[in-house]
C-alpha cells in the first residue's frame, strides 16, 4: 500500500508544485511525512488498528479445511469491525472515577455503550456447529478474534 502512495507522490511532483501545497498545509497547521518503507512500527495508533485487521487471518485459520458462506463471512467481518471499533482510543485508567475512554463506536453512534457484551459462552466445539446452530461458529470466531 505504501508503494502506491510513493508512486502517486512522484507522479504529482511533476504536475503540482509540492512546495505550494506544503506551504498551504503549514498555514493550516498540518504537517505530512512518509513512514520509512517496511517500518510499520513508525505508524503509531493507525498501524495498531491495521494490525488488528490482520488478526482476521489467524481467526479464520481456526476453521481448518471448512469454509464460511458469503453471509457467514459478512457476519464475521461485521463482528470483527464491531470489536475494532469498540477498542478505546486512549489508555484505560485504573481509577474508577475517571471517565470512560472514547472508542470509535462511541463517536459513530453517540452512545456510551454501543455494543453491550453477550453473556453466552462459546467453546471450540462451536466451530463444528451446523444447521440452526451455525451462528455459534461465527460467534466463536469473533470471540477468538477478540482474544487475539
mmCIF file of N, CA and C in Angstrom:
data_model
loop_
_atom_site.group_PDB
_atom_site.id
_atom_site.type_symbol
_atom_site.label_atom_id
_atom_site.label_comp_id
_atom_site.label_asym_id
_atom_site.label_seq_id
_atom_site.Cartn_x
_atom_site.Cartn_y
_atom_site.Cartn_z
ATOM 1 N N UNK A 1 0.830 -1.185 0.000
ATOM 2 C CA UNK A 1 0.000 0.000 0.000
ATOM 3 C C UNK A 1 0.873 1.247 0.000
ATOM 4 N N UNK A 2 1.950 1.255 0.741
ATOM 5 C CA UNK A 2 2.834 2.407 0.793
ATOM 6 C C UNK A 2 3.446 2.726 -0.545
ATOM 7 N N UNK A 3 3.697 1.693 -1.350
ATOM 8 C CA UNK A 3 4.280 1.899 -2.676
ATOM 9 C C UNK A 3 3.338 2.732 -3.537
ATOM 10 N N UNK A 4 2.023 2.517 -3.384
ATOM 11 C CA UNK A 4 1.048 3.303 -4.144
ATOM 12 C C UNK A 4 1.152 4.779 -3.806
ATOM 13 N N UNK A 5 1.312 5.091 -2.515
ATOM 14 C CA UNK A 5 1.422 6.490 -2.111
ATOM 15 C C UNK A 5 2.707 7.118 -2.638
ATOM 16 N N UNK A 6 3.798 6.393 -2.608
ATOM 17 C CA UNK A 6 5.078 6.920 -3.084
ATOM 18 C C UNK A 6 5.010 7.198 -4.584
ATOM 19 N N UNK A 7 4.462 6.245 -5.357
ATOM 20 C CA UNK A 7 4.408 6.487 -6.805
ATOM 21 C C UNK A 7 3.455 7.632 -7.139
ATOM 22 N N UNK A 8 2.346 7.760 -6.405
ATOM 23 C CA UNK A 8 1.443 8.887 -6.627
ATOM 24 C C UNK A 8 2.146 10.196 -6.267
ATOM 25 N N UNK A 9 2.909 10.175 -5.181
ATOM 26 C CA UNK A 9 3.677 11.340 -4.763
ATOM 27 C C UNK A 9 4.652 11.750 -5.869
ATOM 28 N N UNK A 10 5.381 10.791 -6.427
ATOM 29 C CA UNK A 10 6.335 11.083 -7.503
ATOM 30 C C UNK A 10 5.626 11.562 -8.762
ATOM 31 N N UNK A 11 4.453 10.995 -9.037
ATOM 32 C CA UNK A 11 3.684 11.403 -10.215
ATOM 33 C C UNK A 11 3.180 12.839 -10.051
ATOM 34 N N UNK A 12 2.684 13.177 -8.870
ATOM 35 C CA UNK A 12 2.164 14.515 -8.621
ATOM 36 C C UNK A 12 3.271 15.559 -8.602
ATOM 37 N N UNK A 13 4.459 15.156 -8.226
ATOM 38 C CA UNK A 13 5.574 16.096 -8.161
ATOM 39 C C UNK A 13 5.801 16.745 -9.530
ATOM 40 N N UNK A 14 5.541 15.997 -10.594
ATOM 41 C CA UNK A 14 5.753 16.515 -11.941
ATOM 42 C C UNK A 14 4.668 17.507 -12.350
ATOM 43 N N UNK A 15 3.451 17.394 -11.792
ATOM 44 C CA UNK A 15 2.347 18.229 -12.262
ATOM 45 C C UNK A 15 1.940 19.320 -11.274
ATOM 46 N N UNK A 16 2.203 19.139 -10.006
ATOM 47 C CA UNK A 16 1.769 20.087 -8.987
ATOM 48 C C UNK A 16 2.994 20.562 -8.213
ATOM 49 N N UNK A 17 2.996 21.822 -7.865
ATOM 50 C CA UNK A 17 4.082 22.348 -7.062
ATOM 51 C C UNK A 17 3.890 21.895 -5.615
ATOM 52 N N UNK A 18 4.711 20.945 -5.198
ATOM 53 C CA UNK A 18 4.580 20.429 -3.841
ATOM 54 C C UNK A 18 4.974 21.465 -2.798
ATOM 55 N N UNK A 19 5.829 22.385 -3.177
ATOM 56 C CA UNK A 19 6.191 23.461 -2.244
ATOM 57 C C UNK A 19 4.978 24.313 -1.903
ATOM 58 N N UNK A 20 4.150 24.614 -2.934
ATOM 59 C CA UNK A 20 2.931 25.392 -2.685
ATOM 60 C C UNK A 20 1.975 24.631 -1.770
ATOM 61 N N UNK A 21 1.835 23.316 -2.016
ATOM 62 C CA UNK A 21 0.957 22.505 -1.175
ATOM 63 C C UNK A 21 1.480 22.440 0.263
ATOM 64 N N UNK A 22 2.788 22.293 0.408
ATOM 65 C CA UNK A 22 3.379 22.211 1.741
ATOM 66 C C UNK A 22 3.214 23.532 2.492
ATOM 67 N N UNK A 23 3.387 24.645 1.773
ATOM 68 C CA UNK A 23 3.214 25.954 2.400
ATOM 69 C C UNK A 23 1.772 26.130 2.863
ATOM 70 N N UNK A 24 0.819 25.767 2.012
ATOM 71 C CA UNK A 24 -0.600 25.878 2.367
ATOM 72 C C UNK A 24 -0.928 24.976 3.557
ATOM 73 N N UNK A 25 -0.382 23.773 3.581
ATOM 74 C CA UNK A 25 -0.634 22.850 4.698
ATOM 75 C C UNK A 25 -0.078 23.411 5.998
ATOM 76 N N UNK A 26 1.101 24.024 5.935
ATOM 77 C CA UNK A 26 1.700 24.602 7.138
ATOM 78 C C UNK A 26 0.882 25.776 7.651
ATOM 79 N N UNK A 27 0.315 26.550 6.743
ATOM 80 C CA UNK A 27 -0.553 27.658 7.145
ATOM 81 C C UNK A 27 -1.761 27.110 7.909
ATOM 82 N N UNK A 28 -2.264 25.959 7.472
ATOM 83 C CA UNK A 28 -3.416 25.328 8.122
ATOM 84 C C UNK A 28 -3.023 24.551 9.379
ATOM 85 N N UNK A 29 -1.723 24.485 9.673
ATOM 86 C CA UNK A 29 -1.263 23.772 10.870
ATOM 87 C C UNK A 29 -1.081 22.279 10.653
ATOM 88 N N UNK A 30 -0.932 21.858 9.391
ATOM 89 C CA UNK A 30 -0.765 20.434 9.078
ATOM 90 C C UNK A 30 0.673 20.142 8.679
ATOM 91 N N UNK A 31 1.087 18.942 8.953
ATOM 92 C CA UNK A 31 2.422 18.501 8.554
ATOM 93 C C UNK A 31 2.292 17.081 8.021
ATOM 94 N N UNK A 32 2.902 16.804 6.884
ATOM 95 C CA UNK A 32 2.845 15.458 6.325
ATOM 96 C C UNK A 32 4.254 14.913 6.174
ATOM 97 N N UNK A 33 4.363 13.629 6.418
ATOM 98 C CA UNK A 33 5.641 12.964 6.236
ATOM 99 C C UNK A 33 5.367 11.492 5.971
ATOM 100 N N UNK A 34 6.259 10.857 5.240
ATOM 101 C CA UNK A 34 6.121 9.446 4.911
ATOM 102 C C UNK A 34 6.799 8.594 5.971
ATOM 103 N N UNK A 35 6.191 7.446 6.253
ATOM 104 C CA UNK A 35 6.872 6.459 7.080
ATOM 105 C C UNK A 35 7.954 5.802 6.239
ATOM 106 N N UNK A 36 9.050 5.388 6.851
ATOM 107 C CA UNK A 36 10.062 4.661 6.077
ATOM 108 C C UNK A 36 9.477 3.356 5.537
ATOM 109 N N UNK A 37 9.905 2.921 4.356
ATOM 110 C CA UNK A 37 9.388 1.654 3.815
ATOM 111 C C UNK A 37 9.675 0.498 4.772
ATOM 112 N N UNK A 38 8.735 -0.432 4.866
ATOM 113 C CA UNK A 38 8.839 -1.640 5.696
ATOM 114 C C UNK A 38 9.068 -1.315 7.171
ATOM 115 N N UNK A 39 8.562 -0.179 7.612
ATOM 116 C CA UNK A 39 8.710 0.220 9.016
ATOM 117 C C UNK A 39 7.350 0.614 9.577
ATOM 118 N N UNK A 40 6.434 -0.349 9.617
ATOM 119 C CA UNK A 40 5.081 -0.035 10.075
ATOM 120 C C UNK A 40 5.055 0.392 11.536
ATOM 121 N N UNK A 41 6.103 0.066 12.297
ATOM 122 C CA UNK A 41 6.129 0.464 13.699
ATOM 123 C C UNK A 41 6.236 1.985 13.861
ATOM 124 N N UNK A 42 6.511 2.705 12.775
ATOM 125 C CA UNK A 42 6.535 4.168 12.827
ATOM 126 C C UNK A 42 5.125 4.747 12.715
ATOM 127 N N UNK A 43 4.145 3.900 12.425
ATOM 128 C CA UNK A 43 2.793 4.368 12.169
ATOM 129 C C UNK A 43 2.015 4.776 13.394
ATOM 130 N N UNK A 44 2.286 4.191 14.534
ATOM 131 C CA UNK A 44 1.577 4.566 15.747
ATOM 132 C C UNK A 44 0.189 3.973 15.826
ATOM 133 N N UNK A 45 -0.772 4.807 16.218
ATOM 134 C CA UNK A 45 -2.125 4.347 16.509
ATOM 135 C C UNK A 45 -2.784 3.686 15.305
ATOM 136 N N UNK A 46 -2.679 4.295 14.130
ATOM 137 C CA UNK A 46 -3.377 3.717 12.968
ATOM 138 C C UNK A 46 -2.792 2.374 12.588
ATOM 139 N N UNK A 47 -1.508 2.152 12.808
ATOM 140 C CA UNK A 47 -0.922 0.846 12.500
ATOM 141 C C UNK A 47 -1.425 -0.218 13.463
ATOM 142 N N UNK A 48 -1.728 0.161 14.696
ATOM 143 C CA UNK A 48 -2.288 -0.812 15.635
ATOM 144 C C UNK A 48 -3.675 -1.235 15.181
ATOM 145 N N UNK A 49 -4.432 -0.318 14.630
ATOM 146 C CA UNK A 49 -5.762 -0.681 14.109
ATOM 147 C C UNK A 49 -5.626 -1.602 12.899
ATOM 148 N N UNK A 50 -4.655 -1.322 12.032
ATOM 149 C CA UNK A 50 -4.415 -2.179 10.874
ATOM 150 C C UNK A 50 -3.952 -3.557 11.329
ATOM 151 N N UNK A 51 -3.114 -3.598 12.355
ATOM 152 C CA UNK A 51 -2.637 -4.875 12.891
ATOM 153 C C UNK A 51 -3.810 -5.730 13.370
ATOM 154 N N UNK A 52 -4.793 -5.090 13.990
ATOM 155 C CA UNK A 52 -5.932 -5.868 14.468
ATOM 156 C C UNK A 52 -6.721 -6.460 13.306
ATOM 157 N N UNK A 53 -6.739 -5.790 12.172
ATOM 158 C CA UNK A 53 -7.408 -6.357 10.999
ATOM 159 C C UNK A 53 -6.636 -7.551 10.453
ATOM 160 N N UNK A 54 -5.320 -7.557 10.626
ATOM 161 C CA UNK A 54 -4.516 -8.692 10.162
ATOM 162 C C UNK A 54 -4.789 -9.949 10.977
ATOM 163 N N UNK A 55 -5.314 -9.784 12.161
ATOM 164 C CA UNK A 55 -5.621 -10.927 13.022
ATOM 165 C C UNK A 55 -6.786 -11.728 12.444
ATOM 166 N N UNK A 56 -7.534 -11.148 11.519
ATOM 167 C CA UNK A 56 -8.628 -11.880 10.881
ATOM 168 C C UNK A 56 -8.137 -13.203 10.300
ATOM 169 N N UNK A 57 -6.976 -13.171 9.653
ATOM 170 C CA UNK A 57 -6.419 -14.390 9.068
ATOM 171 C C UNK A 57 -6.233 -15.474 10.114
ATOM 172 N N UNK A 58 -5.650 -15.093 11.246
ATOM 173 C CA UNK A 58 -5.393 -16.074 12.304
ATOM 174 C C UNK A 58 -6.698 -16.653 12.830
ATOM 175 N N UNK A 59 -7.731 -15.843 12.917
ATOM 176 C CA UNK A 59 -9.020 -16.336 13.404
ATOM 177 C C UNK A 59 -9.650 -17.291 12.397
ATOM 178 N N UNK A 60 -9.528 -16.975 11.116
ATOM 179 C CA UNK A 60 -10.121 -17.835 10.089
ATOM 180 C C UNK A 60 -9.386 -19.159 9.952
ATOM 181 N N UNK A 61 -8.113 -19.195 10.339
ATOM 182 C CA UNK A 61 -7.364 -20.457 10.291
ATOM 183 C C UNK A 61 -7.937 -21.493 11.246
ATOM 184 N N UNK A 62 -8.675 -21.049 12.257
ATOM 185 C CA UNK A 62 -9.296 -21.980 13.196
ATOM 186 C C UNK A 62 -10.325 -22.880 12.520
ATOM 187 N N UNK A 63 -10.846 -22.438 11.374
ATOM 188 C CA UNK A 63 -11.835 -23.233 10.656
ATOM 189 C C UNK A 63 -11.230 -24.487 10.047
ATOM 190 N N UNK A 64 -9.935 -24.478 9.814
ATOM 191 C CA UNK A 64 -9.291 -25.619 9.164
ATOM 192 C C UNK A 64 -9.735 -25.702 7.712
ATOM 193 N N UNK A 65 -10.079 -26.895 7.245
ATOM 194 C CA UNK A 65 -10.464 -27.039 5.834
ATOM 195 C C UNK A 65 -11.878 -26.535 5.530
ATOM 196 N N UNK A 66 -12.662 -26.271 6.571
ATOM 197 C CA UNK A 66 -14.020 -25.780 6.344
ATOM 198 C C UNK A 66 -13.986 -24.334 5.867
ATOM 199 N N UNK A 67 -15.056 -23.914 5.243
ATOM 200 C CA UNK A 67 -15.123 -22.522 4.781
ATOM 201 C C UNK A 67 -16.450 -21.914 5.211
ATOM 202 N N UNK A 68 -16.505 -20.602 5.159
ATOM 203 C CA UNK A 68 -17.719 -19.872 5.513
ATOM 204 C C UNK A 68 -18.482 -19.515 4.251
ATOM 205 N N UNK A 69 -19.791 -19.456 4.371
ATOM 206 C CA UNK A 69 -20.585 -18.950 3.250
ATOM 207 C C UNK A 69 -20.382 -17.439 3.176
ATOM 208 N N UNK A 70 -20.872 -16.829 2.119
ATOM 209 C CA UNK A 70 -20.722 -15.387 1.970
ATOM 210 C C UNK A 70 -21.408 -14.642 3.108
ATOM 211 N N UNK A 71 -22.597 -15.083 3.486
ATOM 212 C CA UNK A 71 -23.325 -14.432 4.578
ATOM 213 C C UNK A 71 -22.601 -14.610 5.907
ATOM 214 N N UNK A 72 -22.060 -15.799 6.141
ATOM 215 C CA UNK A 72 -21.325 -16.039 7.384
ATOM 216 C C UNK A 72 -20.059 -15.188 7.434
ATOM 217 N N UNK A 73 -19.374 -15.100 6.308
ATOM 218 C CA UNK A 73 -18.163 -14.289 6.258
ATOM 219 C C UNK A 73 -18.485 -12.816 6.487
ATOM 220 N N UNK A 74 -19.571 -12.343 5.889
ATOM 221 C CA UNK A 74 -20.000 -10.952 6.084
ATOM 222 C C UNK A 74 -20.345 -10.698 7.550
ATOM 223 N N UNK A 75 -21.019 -11.657 8.171
ATOM 224 C CA UNK A 75 -21.353 -11.522 9.586
ATOM 225 C C UNK A 75 -20.095 -11.485 10.436
ATOM 226 N N UNK A 76 -19.130 -12.357 10.122
ATOM 227 C CA UNK A 76 -17.873 -12.368 10.873
ATOM 228 C C UNK A 76 -17.139 -11.039 10.725
ATOM 229 N N UNK A 77 -17.105 -10.492 9.515
ATOM 230 C CA UNK A 77 -16.464 -9.188 9.311
ATOM 231 C C UNK A 77 -17.177 -8.092 10.099
ATOM 232 N N UNK A 78 -18.502 -8.168 10.163
ATOM 233 C CA UNK A 78 -19.254 -7.173 10.942
ATOM 234 C C UNK A 78 -18.918 -7.302 12.429
ATOM 235 N N UNK A 79 -18.802 -8.524 12.917
ATOM 236 C CA UNK A 79 -18.420 -8.739 14.323
ATOM 237 C C UNK A 79 -17.013 -8.206 14.587
ATOM 238 N N UNK A 80 -16.073 -8.497 13.679
ATOM 239 C CA UNK A 80 -14.692 -8.028 13.835
ATOM 240 C C UNK A 80 -14.636 -6.500 13.785
ATOM 241 N N UNK A 81 -15.416 -5.896 12.898
ATOM 242 C CA UNK A 81 -15.479 -4.436 12.808
ATOM 243 C C UNK A 81 -15.992 -3.847 14.111
ATOM 244 N N UNK A 82 -16.996 -4.482 14.669
ATOM 245 C CA UNK A 82 -17.544 -4.019 15.946
ATOM 246 C C UNK A 82 -16.490 -4.084 17.047
ATOM 247 N N UNK A 83 -15.721 -5.167 17.062
ATOM 248 C CA UNK A 83 -14.672 -5.315 18.079
ATOM 249 C C UNK A 83 -13.621 -4.222 17.925
ATOM 250 N N UNK A 84 -13.162 -4.005 16.697
ATOM 251 C CA UNK A 84 -12.134 -2.984 16.452
ATOM 252 C C UNK A 84 -12.668 -1.599 16.808
ATOM 253 N N UNK A 85 -13.913 -1.326 16.450
ATOM 254 C CA UNK A 85 -14.485 -0.003 16.732
ATOM 255 C C UNK A 85 -14.792 0.215 18.207
ATOM 256 N N UNK A 86 -14.853 -0.841 18.988
ATOM 257 C CA UNK A 86 -15.126 -0.695 20.416
ATOM 258 C C UNK A 86 -13.865 -0.648 21.267
ATOM 259 N N UNK A 87 -12.686 -0.772 20.657
ATOM 260 C CA UNK A 87 -11.455 -0.660 21.439
ATOM 261 C C UNK A 87 -11.194 0.815 21.726
ATOM 262 N N UNK A 88 -10.775 1.126 22.945
ATOM 263 C CA UNK A 88 -10.559 2.534 23.324
ATOM 264 C C UNK A 88 -9.454 3.197 22.503
ATOM 265 N N UNK A 89 -9.584 4.498 22.304
ATOM 266 C CA UNK A 89 -8.587 5.266 21.568
ATOM 267 C C UNK A 89 -7.441 5.728 22.451
ATOM 268 N N UNK A 90 -7.593 5.596 23.755
ATOM 269 C CA UNK A 90 -6.541 6.016 24.685
ATOM 270 C C UNK A 90 -6.379 4.947 25.757
ATOM 271 N N UNK A 91 -5.429 5.178 26.639
ATOM 272 C CA UNK A 91 -5.196 4.238 27.735
ATOM 273 C C UNK A 91 -6.387 4.231 28.692
ATOM 274 N N UNK A 92 -6.603 3.084 29.300
ATOM 275 C CA UNK A 92 -7.680 2.946 30.275
ATOM 276 C C UNK A 92 -7.096 3.184 31.658
ATOM 277 N N UNK A 93 -7.697 4.085 32.378
ATOM 278 C CA UNK A 93 -7.229 4.421 33.717
ATOM 279 C C UNK A 93 -7.676 3.351 34.714
ATOM 280 N N UNK A 94 -6.874 3.152 35.737
ATOM 281 C CA UNK A 94 -7.239 2.206 36.788
ATOM 282 C C UNK A 94 -8.165 2.844 37.814
ATOM 283 N N UNK A 95 -8.268 4.161 37.797
ATOM 284 C CA UNK A 95 -9.134 4.872 38.731
ATOM 285 C C UNK A 95 -10.586 4.778 38.253
ATOM 286 N N UNK A 96 -11.477 4.190 39.048
ATOM 287 C CA UNK A 96 -12.869 4.051 38.601
ATOM 288 C C UNK A 96 -13.601 5.382 38.482
ATOM 289 N N UNK A 97 -13.061 6.450 39.059
ATOM 290 C CA UNK A 97 -13.706 7.763 38.981
ATOM 291 C C UNK A 97 -13.374 8.503 37.690
ATOM 292 N N UNK A 98 -12.366 8.021 36.943
ATOM 293 C CA UNK A 98 -12.014 8.649 35.668
ATOM 294 C C UNK A 98 -13.078 8.331 34.623
ATOM 295 N N UNK A 99 -13.248 9.218 33.660
ATOM 296 C CA UNK A 99 -14.244 8.948 32.615
ATOM 297 C C UNK A 99 -13.836 7.752 31.752
ATOM 298 N N UNK A 100 -14.822 7.140 31.156
ATOM 299 C CA UNK A 100 -14.581 6.009 30.257
ATOM 300 C C UNK A 100 -13.887 6.532 29.003
ATOM 301 N N UNK A 101 -12.815 5.877 28.550
ATOM 302 C CA UNK A 101 -12.142 6.374 27.346
ATOM 303 C C UNK A 101 -13.022 6.208 26.100
ATOM 304 N N UNK A 102 -12.871 7.133 25.182
ATOM 305 C CA UNK A 102 -13.660 7.106 23.949
ATOM 306 C C UNK A 102 -13.217 5.978 23.033
ATOM 307 N N UNK A 103 -14.168 5.449 22.290
ATOM 308 C CA UNK A 103 -13.878 4.467 21.247
ATOM 309 C C UNK A 103 -14.502 4.980 19.945
ATOM 310 N N UNK A 104 -14.050 4.485 18.793
ATOM 311 C CA UNK A 104 -14.674 4.914 17.536
ATOM 312 C C UNK A 104 -16.177 4.641 17.509
ATOM 313 N N UNK A 105 -16.614 3.530 18.093
ATOM 314 C CA UNK A 105 -18.052 3.214 18.102
ATOM 315 C C UNK A 105 -18.846 4.253 18.885
ATOM 316 N N UNK A 106 -18.275 4.767 19.965
ATOM 317 C CA UNK A 106 -18.962 5.811 20.737
ATOM 318 C C UNK A 106 -19.138 7.066 19.897
ATOM 319 N N UNK A 107 -18.116 7.390 19.121
ATOM 320 C CA UNK A 107 -18.195 8.578 18.272
ATOM 321 C C UNK A 107 -19.171 8.374 17.119
ATOM 322 N N UNK A 108 -19.245 7.155 16.602
ATOM 323 C CA UNK A 108 -20.139 6.875 15.478
ATOM 324 C C UNK A 108 -21.606 6.821 15.900
ATOM 325 N N UNK A 109 -21.875 6.244 17.067
ATOM 326 C CA UNK A 109 -23.260 6.045 17.494
ATOM 327 C C UNK A 109 -23.737 7.055 18.526
ATOM 328 N N UNK A 110 -22.812 7.817 19.114
ATOM 329 C CA UNK A 110 -23.118 8.781 20.171
ATOM 330 C C UNK A 110 -23.757 8.111 21.387
ATOM 331 N N UNK A 111 -23.351 6.856 21.643
ATOM 332 C CA UNK A 111 -23.813 6.117 22.816
ATOM 333 C C UNK A 111 -22.600 5.762 23.663
ATOM 334 N N UNK A 112 -22.798 5.712 24.982
ATOM 335 C CA UNK A 112 -21.671 5.385 25.860
ATOM 336 C C UNK A 112 -21.351 3.893 25.839
ATOM 337 N N UNK A 113 -22.315 3.050 25.518
ATOM 338 C CA UNK A 113 -22.081 1.607 25.419
ATOM 339 C C UNK A 113 -22.813 1.103 24.173
ATOM 340 N N UNK A 114 -22.226 1.308 22.983
ATOM 341 C CA UNK A 114 -22.937 0.988 21.747
ATOM 342 C C UNK A 114 -23.183 -0.498 21.526
ATOM 343 N N UNK A 115 -22.296 -1.358 21.984
ATOM 344 C CA UNK A 115 -22.439 -2.797 21.759
ATOM 345 C C UNK A 115 -22.191 -3.546 23.059
ATOM 346 N N UNK A 116 -23.237 -3.780 23.840
ATOM 347 C CA UNK A 116 -23.032 -4.497 25.100
ATOM 348 C C UNK A 116 -22.575 -5.937 24.831
ATOM 349 N N UNK A 117 -21.810 -6.479 25.762
ATOM 350 C CA UNK A 117 -21.307 -7.837 25.600
ATOM 351 C C UNK A 117 -22.413 -8.845 25.864
ATOM 352 N N UNK A 118 -22.277 -10.016 25.248
ATOM 353 C CA UNK A 118 -23.238 -11.083 25.473
ATOM 354 C C UNK A 118 -22.806 -11.895 26.688
ATOM 355 N N UNK A 119 -23.757 -12.523 27.318
ATOM 356 C CA UNK A 119 -23.470 -13.330 28.488
ATOM 357 C C UNK A 119 -23.234 -14.793 28.124
ATOM 358 N N UNK A 120 -23.467 -15.130 26.883
ATOM 359 C CA UNK A 120 -23.302 -16.516 26.440
ATOM 360 C C UNK A 120 -21.824 -16.836 26.206
ATOM 361 N N UNK A 121 -21.448 -18.072 26.490
ATOM 362 C CA UNK A 121 -20.075 -18.503 26.260
ATOM 363 C C UNK A 121 -20.040 -19.443 25.068
ATOM 364 N N UNK A 122 -18.961 -19.337 24.297
ATOM 365 C CA UNK A 122 -18.782 -20.169 23.111
ATOM 366 C C UNK A 122 -17.511 -20.986 23.288
ATOM 367 N N UNK A 123 -17.562 -22.229 22.839
ATOM 368 C CA UNK A 123 -16.417 -23.125 23.014
ATOM 369 C C UNK A 123 -15.886 -23.562 21.658
ATOM 370 N N UNK A 124 -14.766 -24.276 21.707
ATOM 371 C CA UNK A 124 -14.146 -24.766 20.469
ATOM 372 C C UNK A 124 -15.073 -25.739 19.731
ATOM 373 N N UNK A 125 -15.971 -26.375 20.452
ATOM 374 C CA UNK A 125 -16.928 -27.290 19.803
ATOM 375 C C UNK A 125 -17.862 -26.540 18.863
ATOM 376 N N UNK A 126 -18.041 -25.251 19.102
ATOM 377 C CA UNK A 126 -18.936 -24.456 18.254
ATOM 378 C C UNK A 126 -18.401 -24.304 16.833
ATOM 379 N N UNK A 127 -17.111 -24.531 16.629
ATOM 380 C CA UNK A 127 -16.535 -24.492 15.276
ATOM 381 C C UNK A 127 -17.208 -25.542 14.391
ATOM 382 N N UNK A 128 -17.637 -26.635 14.987
ATOM 383 C CA UNK A 128 -18.255 -27.726 14.234
ATOM 384 C C UNK A 128 -19.769 -27.596 14.131
ATOM 385 N N UNK A 129 -20.321 -26.507 14.635
ATOM 386 C CA UNK A 129 -21.774 -26.324 14.624
ATOM 387 C C UNK A 129 -22.305 -26.293 13.197
ATOM 388 N N UNK A 130 -23.502 -26.812 13.024
ATOM 389 C CA UNK A 130 -24.141 -26.785 11.705
ATOM 390 C C UNK A 130 -25.641 -26.614 11.892
ATOM 391 N N UNK A 131 -26.326 -26.370 10.800
ATOM 392 C CA UNK A 131 -27.767 -26.181 10.862
ATOM 393 C C UNK A 131 -28.138 -24.901 11.572
ATOM 394 N N UNK A 132 -29.147 -24.996 12.439
ATOM 395 C CA UNK A 132 -29.647 -23.819 13.135
ATOM 396 C C UNK A 132 -28.639 -23.243 14.124
ATOM 397 N N UNK A 133 -27.657 -24.033 14.511
ATOM 398 C CA UNK A 133 -26.678 -23.571 15.496
ATOM 399 C C UNK A 133 -25.409 -23.051 14.833
ATOM 400 N N UNK A 134 -25.394 -22.886 13.521
ATOM 401 C CA UNK A 134 -24.186 -22.451 12.815
ATOM 402 C C UNK A 134 -23.758 -21.035 13.208
ATOM 403 N N UNK A 135 -24.695 -20.228 13.680
ATOM 404 C CA UNK A 135 -24.360 -18.869 14.116
ATOM 405 C C UNK A 135 -23.353 -18.907 15.253
ATOM 406 N N UNK A 136 -23.342 -19.998 16.036
ATOM 407 C CA UNK A 136 -22.396 -20.113 17.146
ATOM 408 C C UNK A 136 -20.959 -20.184 16.617
ATOM 409 N N UNK A 137 -20.787 -20.738 15.424
ATOM 410 C CA UNK A 137 -19.458 -20.809 14.810
ATOM 411 C C UNK A 137 -18.900 -19.404 14.605
ATOM 412 N N UNK A 138 -19.721 -18.517 14.092
ATOM 413 C CA UNK A 138 -19.295 -17.138 13.849
ATOM 414 C C UNK A 138 -19.009 -16.434 15.171
ATOM 415 N N UNK A 139 -19.845 -16.664 16.165
ATOM 416 C CA UNK A 139 -19.628 -16.032 17.463
ATOM 417 C C UNK A 139 -18.337 -16.524 18.104
ATOM 418 N N UNK A 140 -18.031 -17.805 17.939
ATOM 419 C CA UNK A 140 -16.776 -18.333 18.475
ATOM 420 C C UNK A 140 -15.583 -17.690 17.758
ATOM 421 N N UNK A 141 -15.663 -17.575 16.424
ATOM 422 C CA UNK A 141 -14.575 -16.927 15.675
ATOM 423 C C UNK A 141 -14.397 -15.476 16.109
ATOM 424 N N UNK A 142 -15.507 -14.772 16.318
ATOM 425 C CA UNK A 142 -15.429 -13.378 16.766
ATOM 426 C C UNK A 142 -14.806 -13.295 18.159
ATOM 427 N N UNK A 143 -15.163 -14.240 19.016
ATOM 428 C CA UNK A 143 -14.564 -14.260 20.359
ATOM 429 C C UNK A 143 -13.051 -14.518 20.287
ATOM 430 N N UNK A 144 -12.637 -15.409 19.384
ATOM 431 C CA UNK A 144 -11.218 -15.682 19.214
ATOM 432 C C UNK A 144 -10.489 -14.466 18.637
ATOM 433 N N UNK A 145 -11.164 -13.748 17.746
ATOM 434 C CA UNK A 145 -10.600 -12.504 17.210
ATOM 435 C C UNK A 145 -10.354 -11.516 18.345
ATOM 436 N N UNK A 146 -11.336 -11.408 19.249
ATOM 437 C CA UNK A 146 -11.225 -10.501 20.383
ATOM 438 C C UNK A 146 -10.057 -10.909 21.280
ATOM 439 N N UNK A 147 -9.920 -12.196 21.544
ATOM 440 C CA UNK A 147 -8.849 -12.685 22.413
ATOM 441 C C UNK A 147 -7.479 -12.402 21.790
ATOM 442 N N UNK A 148 -7.366 -12.624 20.494
ATOM 443 C CA UNK A 148 -6.072 -12.434 19.819
ATOM 444 C C UNK A 148 -5.743 -10.969 19.693
#
